[in-house]
PDB file of N, CA and C in Angstrom:
ATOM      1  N   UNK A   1     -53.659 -79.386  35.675  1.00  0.00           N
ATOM      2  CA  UNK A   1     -53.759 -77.980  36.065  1.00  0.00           C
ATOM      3  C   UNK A   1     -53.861 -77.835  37.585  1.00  0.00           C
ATOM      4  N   UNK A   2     -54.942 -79.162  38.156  1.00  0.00           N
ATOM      5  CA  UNK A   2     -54.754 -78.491  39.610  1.00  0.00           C
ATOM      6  C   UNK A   2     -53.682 -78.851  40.201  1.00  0.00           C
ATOM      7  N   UNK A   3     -52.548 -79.884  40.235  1.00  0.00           N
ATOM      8  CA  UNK A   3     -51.140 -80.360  40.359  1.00  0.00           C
ATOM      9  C   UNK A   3     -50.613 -78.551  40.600  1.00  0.00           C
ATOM     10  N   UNK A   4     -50.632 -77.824  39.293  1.00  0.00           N
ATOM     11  CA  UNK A   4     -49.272 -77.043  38.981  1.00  0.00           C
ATOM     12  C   UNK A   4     -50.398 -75.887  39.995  1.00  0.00           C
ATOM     13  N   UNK A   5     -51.700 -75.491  40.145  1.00  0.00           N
ATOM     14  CA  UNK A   5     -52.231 -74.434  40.996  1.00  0.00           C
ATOM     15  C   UNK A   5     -52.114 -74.630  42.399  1.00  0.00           C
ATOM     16  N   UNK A   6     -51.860 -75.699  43.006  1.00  0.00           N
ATOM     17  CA  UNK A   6     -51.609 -76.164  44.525  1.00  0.00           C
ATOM     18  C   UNK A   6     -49.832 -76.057  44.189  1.00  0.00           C
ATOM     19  N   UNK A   7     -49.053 -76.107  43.103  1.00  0.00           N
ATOM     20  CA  UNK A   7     -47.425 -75.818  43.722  1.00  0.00           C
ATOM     21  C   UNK A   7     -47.232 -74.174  43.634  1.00  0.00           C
ATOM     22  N   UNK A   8     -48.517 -73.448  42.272  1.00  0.00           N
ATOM     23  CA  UNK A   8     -47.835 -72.494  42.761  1.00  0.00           C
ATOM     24  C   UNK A   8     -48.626 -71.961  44.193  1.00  0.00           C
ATOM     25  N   UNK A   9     -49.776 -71.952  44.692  1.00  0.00           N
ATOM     26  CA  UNK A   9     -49.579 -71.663  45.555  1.00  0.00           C
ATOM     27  C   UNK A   9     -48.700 -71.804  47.210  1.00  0.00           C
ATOM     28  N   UNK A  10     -48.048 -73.049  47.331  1.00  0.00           N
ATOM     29  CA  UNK A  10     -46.895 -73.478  47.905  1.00  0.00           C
ATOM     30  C   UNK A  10     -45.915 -72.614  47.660  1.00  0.00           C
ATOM     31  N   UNK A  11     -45.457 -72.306  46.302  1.00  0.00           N
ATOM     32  CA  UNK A  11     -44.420 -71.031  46.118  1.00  0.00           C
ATOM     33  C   UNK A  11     -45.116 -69.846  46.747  1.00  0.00           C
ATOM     34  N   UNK A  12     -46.315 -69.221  46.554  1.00  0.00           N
ATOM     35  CA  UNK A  12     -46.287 -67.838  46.951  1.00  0.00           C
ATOM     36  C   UNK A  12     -46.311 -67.967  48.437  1.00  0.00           C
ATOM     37  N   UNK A  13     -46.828 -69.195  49.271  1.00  0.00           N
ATOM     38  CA  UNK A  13     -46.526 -69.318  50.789  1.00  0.00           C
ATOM     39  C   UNK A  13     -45.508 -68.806  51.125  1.00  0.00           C
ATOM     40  N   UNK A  14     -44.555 -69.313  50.287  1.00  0.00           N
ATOM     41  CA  UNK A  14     -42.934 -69.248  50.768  1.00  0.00           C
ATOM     42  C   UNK A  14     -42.429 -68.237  50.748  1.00  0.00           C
ATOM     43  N   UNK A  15     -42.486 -67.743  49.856  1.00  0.00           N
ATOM     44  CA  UNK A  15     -42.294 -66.292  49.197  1.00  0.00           C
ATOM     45  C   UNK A  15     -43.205 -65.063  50.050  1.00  0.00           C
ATOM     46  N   UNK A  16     -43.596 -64.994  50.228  1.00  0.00           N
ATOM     47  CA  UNK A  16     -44.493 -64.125  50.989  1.00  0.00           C
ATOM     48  C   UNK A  16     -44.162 -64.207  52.813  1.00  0.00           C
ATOM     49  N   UNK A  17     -44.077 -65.705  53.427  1.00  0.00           N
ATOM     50  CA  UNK A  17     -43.594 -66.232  54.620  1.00  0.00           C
ATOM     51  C   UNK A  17     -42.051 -65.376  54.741  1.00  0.00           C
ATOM     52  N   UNK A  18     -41.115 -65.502  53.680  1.00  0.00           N
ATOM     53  CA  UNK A  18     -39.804 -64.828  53.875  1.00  0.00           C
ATOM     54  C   UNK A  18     -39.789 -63.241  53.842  1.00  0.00           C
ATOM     55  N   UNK A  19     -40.772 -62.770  53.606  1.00  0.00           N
ATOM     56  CA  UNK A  19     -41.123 -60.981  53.495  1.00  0.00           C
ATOM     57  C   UNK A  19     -40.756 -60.254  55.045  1.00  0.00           C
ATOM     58  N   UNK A  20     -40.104 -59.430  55.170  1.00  0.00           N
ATOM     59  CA  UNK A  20     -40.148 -59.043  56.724  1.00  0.00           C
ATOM     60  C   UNK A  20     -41.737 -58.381  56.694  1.00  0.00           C
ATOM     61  N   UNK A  21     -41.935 -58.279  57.978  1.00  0.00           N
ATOM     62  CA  UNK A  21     -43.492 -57.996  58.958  1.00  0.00           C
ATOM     63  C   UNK A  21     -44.390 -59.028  58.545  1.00  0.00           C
ATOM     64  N   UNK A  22     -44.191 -60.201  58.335  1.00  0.00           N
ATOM     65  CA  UNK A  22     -44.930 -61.553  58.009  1.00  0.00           C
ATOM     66  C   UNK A  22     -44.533 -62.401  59.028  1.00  0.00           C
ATOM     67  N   UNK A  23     -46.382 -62.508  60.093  1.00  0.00           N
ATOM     68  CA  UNK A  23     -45.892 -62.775  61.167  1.00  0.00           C
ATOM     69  C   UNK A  23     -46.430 -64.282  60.400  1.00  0.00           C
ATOM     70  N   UNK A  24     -47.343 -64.642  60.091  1.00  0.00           N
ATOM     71  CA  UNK A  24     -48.019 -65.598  59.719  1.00  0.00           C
ATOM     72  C   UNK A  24     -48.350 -65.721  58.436  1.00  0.00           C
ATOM     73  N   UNK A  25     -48.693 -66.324  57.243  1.00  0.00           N
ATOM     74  CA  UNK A  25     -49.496 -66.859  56.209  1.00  0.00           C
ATOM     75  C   UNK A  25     -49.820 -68.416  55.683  1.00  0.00           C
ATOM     76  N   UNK A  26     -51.425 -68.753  56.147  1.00  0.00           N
ATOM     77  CA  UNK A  26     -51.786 -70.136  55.873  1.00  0.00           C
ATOM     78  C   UNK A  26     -52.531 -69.936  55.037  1.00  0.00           C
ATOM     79  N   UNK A  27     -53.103 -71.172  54.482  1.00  0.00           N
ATOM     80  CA  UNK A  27     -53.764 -71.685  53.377  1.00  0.00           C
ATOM     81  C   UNK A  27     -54.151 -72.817  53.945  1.00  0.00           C
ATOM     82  N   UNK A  28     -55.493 -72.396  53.813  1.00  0.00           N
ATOM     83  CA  UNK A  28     -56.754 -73.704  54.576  1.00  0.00           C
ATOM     84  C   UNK A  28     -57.380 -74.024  53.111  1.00  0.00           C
ATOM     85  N   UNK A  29     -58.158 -75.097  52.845  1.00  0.00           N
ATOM     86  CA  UNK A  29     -58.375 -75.587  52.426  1.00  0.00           C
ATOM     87  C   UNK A  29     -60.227 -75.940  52.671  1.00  0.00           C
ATOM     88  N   UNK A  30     -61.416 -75.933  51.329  1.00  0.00           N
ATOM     89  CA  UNK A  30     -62.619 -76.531  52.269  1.00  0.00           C
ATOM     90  C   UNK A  30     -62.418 -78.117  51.889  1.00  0.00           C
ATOM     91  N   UNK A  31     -62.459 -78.955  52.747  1.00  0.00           N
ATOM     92  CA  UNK A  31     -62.659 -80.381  52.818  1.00  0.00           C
ATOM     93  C   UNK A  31     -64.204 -80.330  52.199  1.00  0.00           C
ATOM     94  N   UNK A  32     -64.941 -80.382  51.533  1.00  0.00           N
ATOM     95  CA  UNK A  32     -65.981 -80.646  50.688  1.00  0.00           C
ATOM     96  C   UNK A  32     -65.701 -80.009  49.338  1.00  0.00           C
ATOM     97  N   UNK A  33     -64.444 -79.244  48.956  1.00  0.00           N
ATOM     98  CA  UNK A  33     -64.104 -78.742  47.500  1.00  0.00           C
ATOM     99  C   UNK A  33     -62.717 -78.752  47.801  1.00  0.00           C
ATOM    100  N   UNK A  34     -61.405 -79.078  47.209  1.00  0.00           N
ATOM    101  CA  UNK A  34     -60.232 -79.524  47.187  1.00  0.00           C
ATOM    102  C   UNK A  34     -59.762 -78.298  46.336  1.00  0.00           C
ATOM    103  N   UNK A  35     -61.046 -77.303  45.381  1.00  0.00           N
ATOM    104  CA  UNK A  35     -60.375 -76.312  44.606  1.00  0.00           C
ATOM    105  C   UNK A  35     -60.375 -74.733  45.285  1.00  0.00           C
ATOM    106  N   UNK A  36     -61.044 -74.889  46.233  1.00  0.00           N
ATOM    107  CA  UNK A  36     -61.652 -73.433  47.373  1.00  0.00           C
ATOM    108  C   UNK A  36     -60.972 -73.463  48.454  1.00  0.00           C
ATOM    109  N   UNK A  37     -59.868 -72.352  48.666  1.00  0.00           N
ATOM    110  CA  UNK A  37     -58.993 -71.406  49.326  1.00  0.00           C
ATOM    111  C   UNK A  37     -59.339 -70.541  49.785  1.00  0.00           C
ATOM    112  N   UNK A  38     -58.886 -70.355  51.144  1.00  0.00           N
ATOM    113  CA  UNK A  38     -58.927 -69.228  51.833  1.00  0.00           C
ATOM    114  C   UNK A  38     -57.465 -69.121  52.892  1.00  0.00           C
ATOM    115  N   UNK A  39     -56.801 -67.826  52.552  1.00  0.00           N
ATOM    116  CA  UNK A  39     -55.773 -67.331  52.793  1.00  0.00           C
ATOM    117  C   UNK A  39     -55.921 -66.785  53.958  1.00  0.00           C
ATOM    118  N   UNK A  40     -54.831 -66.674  55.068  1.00  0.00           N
ATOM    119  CA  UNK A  40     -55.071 -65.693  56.071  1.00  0.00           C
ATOM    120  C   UNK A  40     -53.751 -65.365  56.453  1.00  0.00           C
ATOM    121  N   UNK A  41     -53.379 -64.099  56.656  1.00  0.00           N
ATOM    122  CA  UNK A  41     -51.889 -63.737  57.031  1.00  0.00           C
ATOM    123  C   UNK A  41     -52.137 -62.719  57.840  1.00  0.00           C
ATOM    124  N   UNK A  42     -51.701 -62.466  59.310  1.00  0.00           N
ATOM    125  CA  UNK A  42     -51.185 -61.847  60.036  1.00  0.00           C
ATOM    126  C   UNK A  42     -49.438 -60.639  59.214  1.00  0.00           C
ATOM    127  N   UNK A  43     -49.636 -59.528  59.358  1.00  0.00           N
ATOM    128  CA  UNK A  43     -48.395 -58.557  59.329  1.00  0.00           C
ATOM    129  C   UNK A  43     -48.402 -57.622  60.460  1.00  0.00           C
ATOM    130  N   UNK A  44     -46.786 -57.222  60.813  1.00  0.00           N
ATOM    131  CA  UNK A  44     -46.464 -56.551  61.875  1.00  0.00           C
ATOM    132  C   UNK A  44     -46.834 -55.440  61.756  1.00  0.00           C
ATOM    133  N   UNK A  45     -47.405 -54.755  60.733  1.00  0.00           N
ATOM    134  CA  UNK A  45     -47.801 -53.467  60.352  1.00  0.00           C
ATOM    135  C   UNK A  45     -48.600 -53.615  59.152  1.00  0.00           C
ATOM    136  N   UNK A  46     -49.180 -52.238  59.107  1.00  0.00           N
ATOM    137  CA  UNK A  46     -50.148 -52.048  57.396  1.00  0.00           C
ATOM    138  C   UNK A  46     -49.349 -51.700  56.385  1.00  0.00           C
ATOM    139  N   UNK A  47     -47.984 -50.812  56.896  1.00  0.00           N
ATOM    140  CA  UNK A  47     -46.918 -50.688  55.897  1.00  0.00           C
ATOM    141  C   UNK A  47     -46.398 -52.009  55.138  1.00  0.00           C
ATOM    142  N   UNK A  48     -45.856 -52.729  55.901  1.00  0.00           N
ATOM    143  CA  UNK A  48     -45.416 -54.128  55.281  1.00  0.00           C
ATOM    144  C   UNK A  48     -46.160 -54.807  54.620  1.00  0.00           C
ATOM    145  N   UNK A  49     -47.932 -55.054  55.189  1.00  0.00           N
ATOM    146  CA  UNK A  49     -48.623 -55.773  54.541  1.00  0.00           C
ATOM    147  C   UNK A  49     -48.936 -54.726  53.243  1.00  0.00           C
ATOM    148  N   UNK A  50     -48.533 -53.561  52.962  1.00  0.00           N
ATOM    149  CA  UNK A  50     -49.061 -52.719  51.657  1.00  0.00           C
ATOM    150  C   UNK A  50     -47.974 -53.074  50.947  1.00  0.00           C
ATOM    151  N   UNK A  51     -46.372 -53.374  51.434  1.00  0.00           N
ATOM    152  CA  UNK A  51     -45.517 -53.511  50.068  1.00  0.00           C
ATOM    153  C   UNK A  51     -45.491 -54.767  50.116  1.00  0.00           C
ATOM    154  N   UNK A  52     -45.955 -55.778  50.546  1.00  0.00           N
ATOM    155  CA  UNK A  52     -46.244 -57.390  50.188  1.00  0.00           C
ATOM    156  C   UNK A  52     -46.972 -57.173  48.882  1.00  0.00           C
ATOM    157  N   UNK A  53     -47.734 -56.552  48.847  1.00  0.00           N
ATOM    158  CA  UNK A  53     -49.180 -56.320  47.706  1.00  0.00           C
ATOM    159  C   UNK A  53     -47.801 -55.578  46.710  1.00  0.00           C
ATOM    160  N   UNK A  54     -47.119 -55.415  46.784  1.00  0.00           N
ATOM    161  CA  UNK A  54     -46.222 -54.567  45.724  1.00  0.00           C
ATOM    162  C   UNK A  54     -44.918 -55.535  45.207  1.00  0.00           C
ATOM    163  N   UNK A  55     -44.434 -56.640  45.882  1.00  0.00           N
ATOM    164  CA  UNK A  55     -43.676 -57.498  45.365  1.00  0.00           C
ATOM    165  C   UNK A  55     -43.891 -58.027  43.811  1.00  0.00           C
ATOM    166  N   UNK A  56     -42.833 -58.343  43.880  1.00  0.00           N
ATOM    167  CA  UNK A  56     -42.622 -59.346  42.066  1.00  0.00           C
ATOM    168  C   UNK A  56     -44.260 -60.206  41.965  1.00  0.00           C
ATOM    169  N   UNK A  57     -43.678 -60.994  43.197  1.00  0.00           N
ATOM    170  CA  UNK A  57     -43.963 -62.511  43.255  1.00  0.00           C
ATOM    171  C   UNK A  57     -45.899 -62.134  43.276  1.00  0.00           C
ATOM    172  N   UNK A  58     -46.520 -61.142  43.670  1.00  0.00           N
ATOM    173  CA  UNK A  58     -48.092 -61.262  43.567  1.00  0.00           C
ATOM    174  C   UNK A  58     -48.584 -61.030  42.183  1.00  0.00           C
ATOM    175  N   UNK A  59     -48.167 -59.919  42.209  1.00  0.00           N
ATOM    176  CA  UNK A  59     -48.811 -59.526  40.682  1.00  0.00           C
ATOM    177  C   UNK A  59     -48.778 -60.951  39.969  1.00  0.00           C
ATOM    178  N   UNK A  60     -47.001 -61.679  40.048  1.00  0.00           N
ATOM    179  CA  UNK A  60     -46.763 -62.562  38.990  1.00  0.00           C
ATOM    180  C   UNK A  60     -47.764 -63.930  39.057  1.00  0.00           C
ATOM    181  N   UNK A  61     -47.924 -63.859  39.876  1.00  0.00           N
ATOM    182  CA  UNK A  61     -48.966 -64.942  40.588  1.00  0.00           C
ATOM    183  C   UNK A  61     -50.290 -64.943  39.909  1.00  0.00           C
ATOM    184  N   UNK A  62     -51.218 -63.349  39.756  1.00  0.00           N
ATOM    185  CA  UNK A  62     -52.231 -63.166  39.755  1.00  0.00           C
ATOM    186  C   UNK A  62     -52.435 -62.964  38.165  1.00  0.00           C
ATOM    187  N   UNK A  63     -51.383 -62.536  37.387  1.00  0.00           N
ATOM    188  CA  UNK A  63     -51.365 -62.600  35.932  1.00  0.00           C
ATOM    189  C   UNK A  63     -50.886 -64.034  35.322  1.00  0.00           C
ATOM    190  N   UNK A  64     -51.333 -65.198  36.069  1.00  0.00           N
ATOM    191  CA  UNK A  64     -50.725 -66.673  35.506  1.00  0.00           C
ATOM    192  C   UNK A  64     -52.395 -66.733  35.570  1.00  0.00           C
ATOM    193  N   UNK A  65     -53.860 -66.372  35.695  1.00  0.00           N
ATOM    194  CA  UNK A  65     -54.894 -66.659  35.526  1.00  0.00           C
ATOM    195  C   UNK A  65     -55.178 -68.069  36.563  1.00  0.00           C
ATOM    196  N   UNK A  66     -54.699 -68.552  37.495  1.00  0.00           N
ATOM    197  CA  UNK A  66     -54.597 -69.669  37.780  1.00  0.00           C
ATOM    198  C   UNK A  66     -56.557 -69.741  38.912  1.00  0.00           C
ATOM    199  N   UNK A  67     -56.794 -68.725  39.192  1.00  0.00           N
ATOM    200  CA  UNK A  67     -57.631 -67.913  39.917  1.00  0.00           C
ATOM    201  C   UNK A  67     -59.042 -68.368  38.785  1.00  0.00           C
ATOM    202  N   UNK A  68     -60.018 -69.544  38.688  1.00  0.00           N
ATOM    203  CA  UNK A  68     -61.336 -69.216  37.976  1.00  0.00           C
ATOM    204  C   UNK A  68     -62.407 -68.562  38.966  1.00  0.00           C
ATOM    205  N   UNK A  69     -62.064 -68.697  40.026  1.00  0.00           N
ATOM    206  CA  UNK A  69     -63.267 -68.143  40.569  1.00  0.00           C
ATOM    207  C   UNK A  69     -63.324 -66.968  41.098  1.00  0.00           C
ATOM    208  N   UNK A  70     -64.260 -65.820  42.045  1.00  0.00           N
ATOM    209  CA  UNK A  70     -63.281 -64.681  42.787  1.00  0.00           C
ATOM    210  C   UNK A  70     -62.463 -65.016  43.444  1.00  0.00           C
ATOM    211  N   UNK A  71     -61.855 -63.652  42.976  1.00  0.00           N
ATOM    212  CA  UNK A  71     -60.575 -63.517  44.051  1.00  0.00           C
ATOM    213  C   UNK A  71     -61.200 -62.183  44.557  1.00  0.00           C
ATOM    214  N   UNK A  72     -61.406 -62.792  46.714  1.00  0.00           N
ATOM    215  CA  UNK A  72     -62.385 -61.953  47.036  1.00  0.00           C
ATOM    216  C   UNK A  72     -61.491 -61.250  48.286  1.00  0.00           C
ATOM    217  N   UNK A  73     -60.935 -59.952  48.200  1.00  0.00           N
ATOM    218  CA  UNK A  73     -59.643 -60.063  49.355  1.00  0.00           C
ATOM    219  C   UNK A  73     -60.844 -58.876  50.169  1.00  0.00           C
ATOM    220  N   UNK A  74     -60.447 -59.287  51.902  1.00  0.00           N
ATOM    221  CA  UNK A  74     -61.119 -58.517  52.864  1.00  0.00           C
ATOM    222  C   UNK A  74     -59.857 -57.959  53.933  1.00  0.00           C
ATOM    223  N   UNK A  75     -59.539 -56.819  54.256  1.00  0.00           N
ATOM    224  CA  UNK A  75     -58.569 -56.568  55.075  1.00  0.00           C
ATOM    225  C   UNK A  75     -59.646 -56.221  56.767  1.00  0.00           C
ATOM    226  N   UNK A  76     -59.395 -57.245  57.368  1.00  0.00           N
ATOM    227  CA  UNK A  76     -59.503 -56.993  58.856  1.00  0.00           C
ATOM    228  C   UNK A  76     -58.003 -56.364  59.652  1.00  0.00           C
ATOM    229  N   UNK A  77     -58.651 -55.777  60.670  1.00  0.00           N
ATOM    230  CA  UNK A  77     -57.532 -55.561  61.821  1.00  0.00           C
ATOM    231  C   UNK A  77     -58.337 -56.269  63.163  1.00  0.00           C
ATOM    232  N   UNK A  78     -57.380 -57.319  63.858  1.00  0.00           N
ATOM    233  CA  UNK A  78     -57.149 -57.597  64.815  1.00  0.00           C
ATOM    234  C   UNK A  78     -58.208 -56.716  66.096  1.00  0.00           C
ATOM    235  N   UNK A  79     -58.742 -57.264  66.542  1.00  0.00           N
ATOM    236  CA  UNK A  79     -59.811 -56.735  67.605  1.00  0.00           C
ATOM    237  C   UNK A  79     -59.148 -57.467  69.236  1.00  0.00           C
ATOM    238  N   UNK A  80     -58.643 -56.669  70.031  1.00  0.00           N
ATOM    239  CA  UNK A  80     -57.744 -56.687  71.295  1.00  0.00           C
ATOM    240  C   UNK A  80     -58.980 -56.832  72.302  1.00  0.00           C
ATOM    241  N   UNK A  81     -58.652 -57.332  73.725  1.00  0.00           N
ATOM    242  CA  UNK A  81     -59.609 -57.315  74.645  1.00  0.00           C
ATOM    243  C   UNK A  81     -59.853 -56.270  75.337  1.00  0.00           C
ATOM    244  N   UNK A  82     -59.110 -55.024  75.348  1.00  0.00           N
ATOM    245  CA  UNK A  82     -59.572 -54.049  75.201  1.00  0.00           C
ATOM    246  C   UNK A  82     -60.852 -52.890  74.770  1.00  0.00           C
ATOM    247  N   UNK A  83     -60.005 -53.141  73.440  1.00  0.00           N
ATOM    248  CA  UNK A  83     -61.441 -52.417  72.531  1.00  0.00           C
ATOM    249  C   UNK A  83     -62.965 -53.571  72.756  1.00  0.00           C
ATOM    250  N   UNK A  84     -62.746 -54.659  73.427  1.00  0.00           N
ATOM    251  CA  UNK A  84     -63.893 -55.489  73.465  1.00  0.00           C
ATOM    252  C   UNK A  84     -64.740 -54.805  74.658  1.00  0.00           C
ATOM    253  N   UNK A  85     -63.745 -54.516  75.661  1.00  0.00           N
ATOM    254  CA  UNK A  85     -64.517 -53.843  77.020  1.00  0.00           C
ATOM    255  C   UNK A  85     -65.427 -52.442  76.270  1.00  0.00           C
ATOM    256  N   UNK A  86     -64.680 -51.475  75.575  1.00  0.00           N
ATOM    257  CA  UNK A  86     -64.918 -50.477  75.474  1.00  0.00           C
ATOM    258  C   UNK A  86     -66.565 -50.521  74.402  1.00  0.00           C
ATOM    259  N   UNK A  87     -66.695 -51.461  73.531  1.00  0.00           N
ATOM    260  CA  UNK A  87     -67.573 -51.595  73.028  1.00  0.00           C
ATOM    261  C   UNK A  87     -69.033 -52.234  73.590  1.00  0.00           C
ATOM    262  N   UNK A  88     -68.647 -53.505  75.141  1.00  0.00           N
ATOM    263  CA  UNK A  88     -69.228 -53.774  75.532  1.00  0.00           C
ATOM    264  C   UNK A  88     -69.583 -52.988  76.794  1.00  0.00           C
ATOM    265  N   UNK A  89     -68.750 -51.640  76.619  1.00  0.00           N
ATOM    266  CA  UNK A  89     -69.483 -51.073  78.061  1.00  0.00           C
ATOM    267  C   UNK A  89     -68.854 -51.304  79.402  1.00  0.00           C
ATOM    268  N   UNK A  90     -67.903 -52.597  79.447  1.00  0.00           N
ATOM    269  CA  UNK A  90     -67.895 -52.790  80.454  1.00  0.00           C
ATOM    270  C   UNK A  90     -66.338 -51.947  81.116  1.00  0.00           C
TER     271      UNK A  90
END
């Protein structure tokens, strides 16, 4: 089982990597658990990253149960050195 859950996630890399406004998507790994993932993808917009979430390939992904533990998704935006001045005052 974990063989075929590490290829499909290799497929949804790929699949998701070929999406236009996909500037980035990795898959790190914790070196003390070989089964605990954490995803991170950069998109050129919130539009693109909203119809990524609407492709074939996620849903199909997420209805194969391959997922025992949460699946815990957090959407950040990018913090510029800018908005860093403006918060720090300076």
């Amino acid at each position: 089982m974990e063989a075929k859950v590490r290829q499909e996630l290799f497929n949804l890399l790929a699949l998701t990597r070929a999406e236009p406004g996909c500037i980035n998507f990795d898959m790190h790994e914790a070196p003390s658990d070989p089964s605990l993932f954490l995803f991170h993808k950069d998109w050129a917009s919130e539009e693109e990253l909203k119809c990524c979430f609407e492709t074939p390939h996620i849903p199909r992904w997420i209805q194969q149960n391959l997922v025992s533990g949460i699946l815990d998704l957090t959407h950040l935006r990018k913090v510029n050195e800018q908005q860093l001045h403006v918060v720090s005052g300076r």
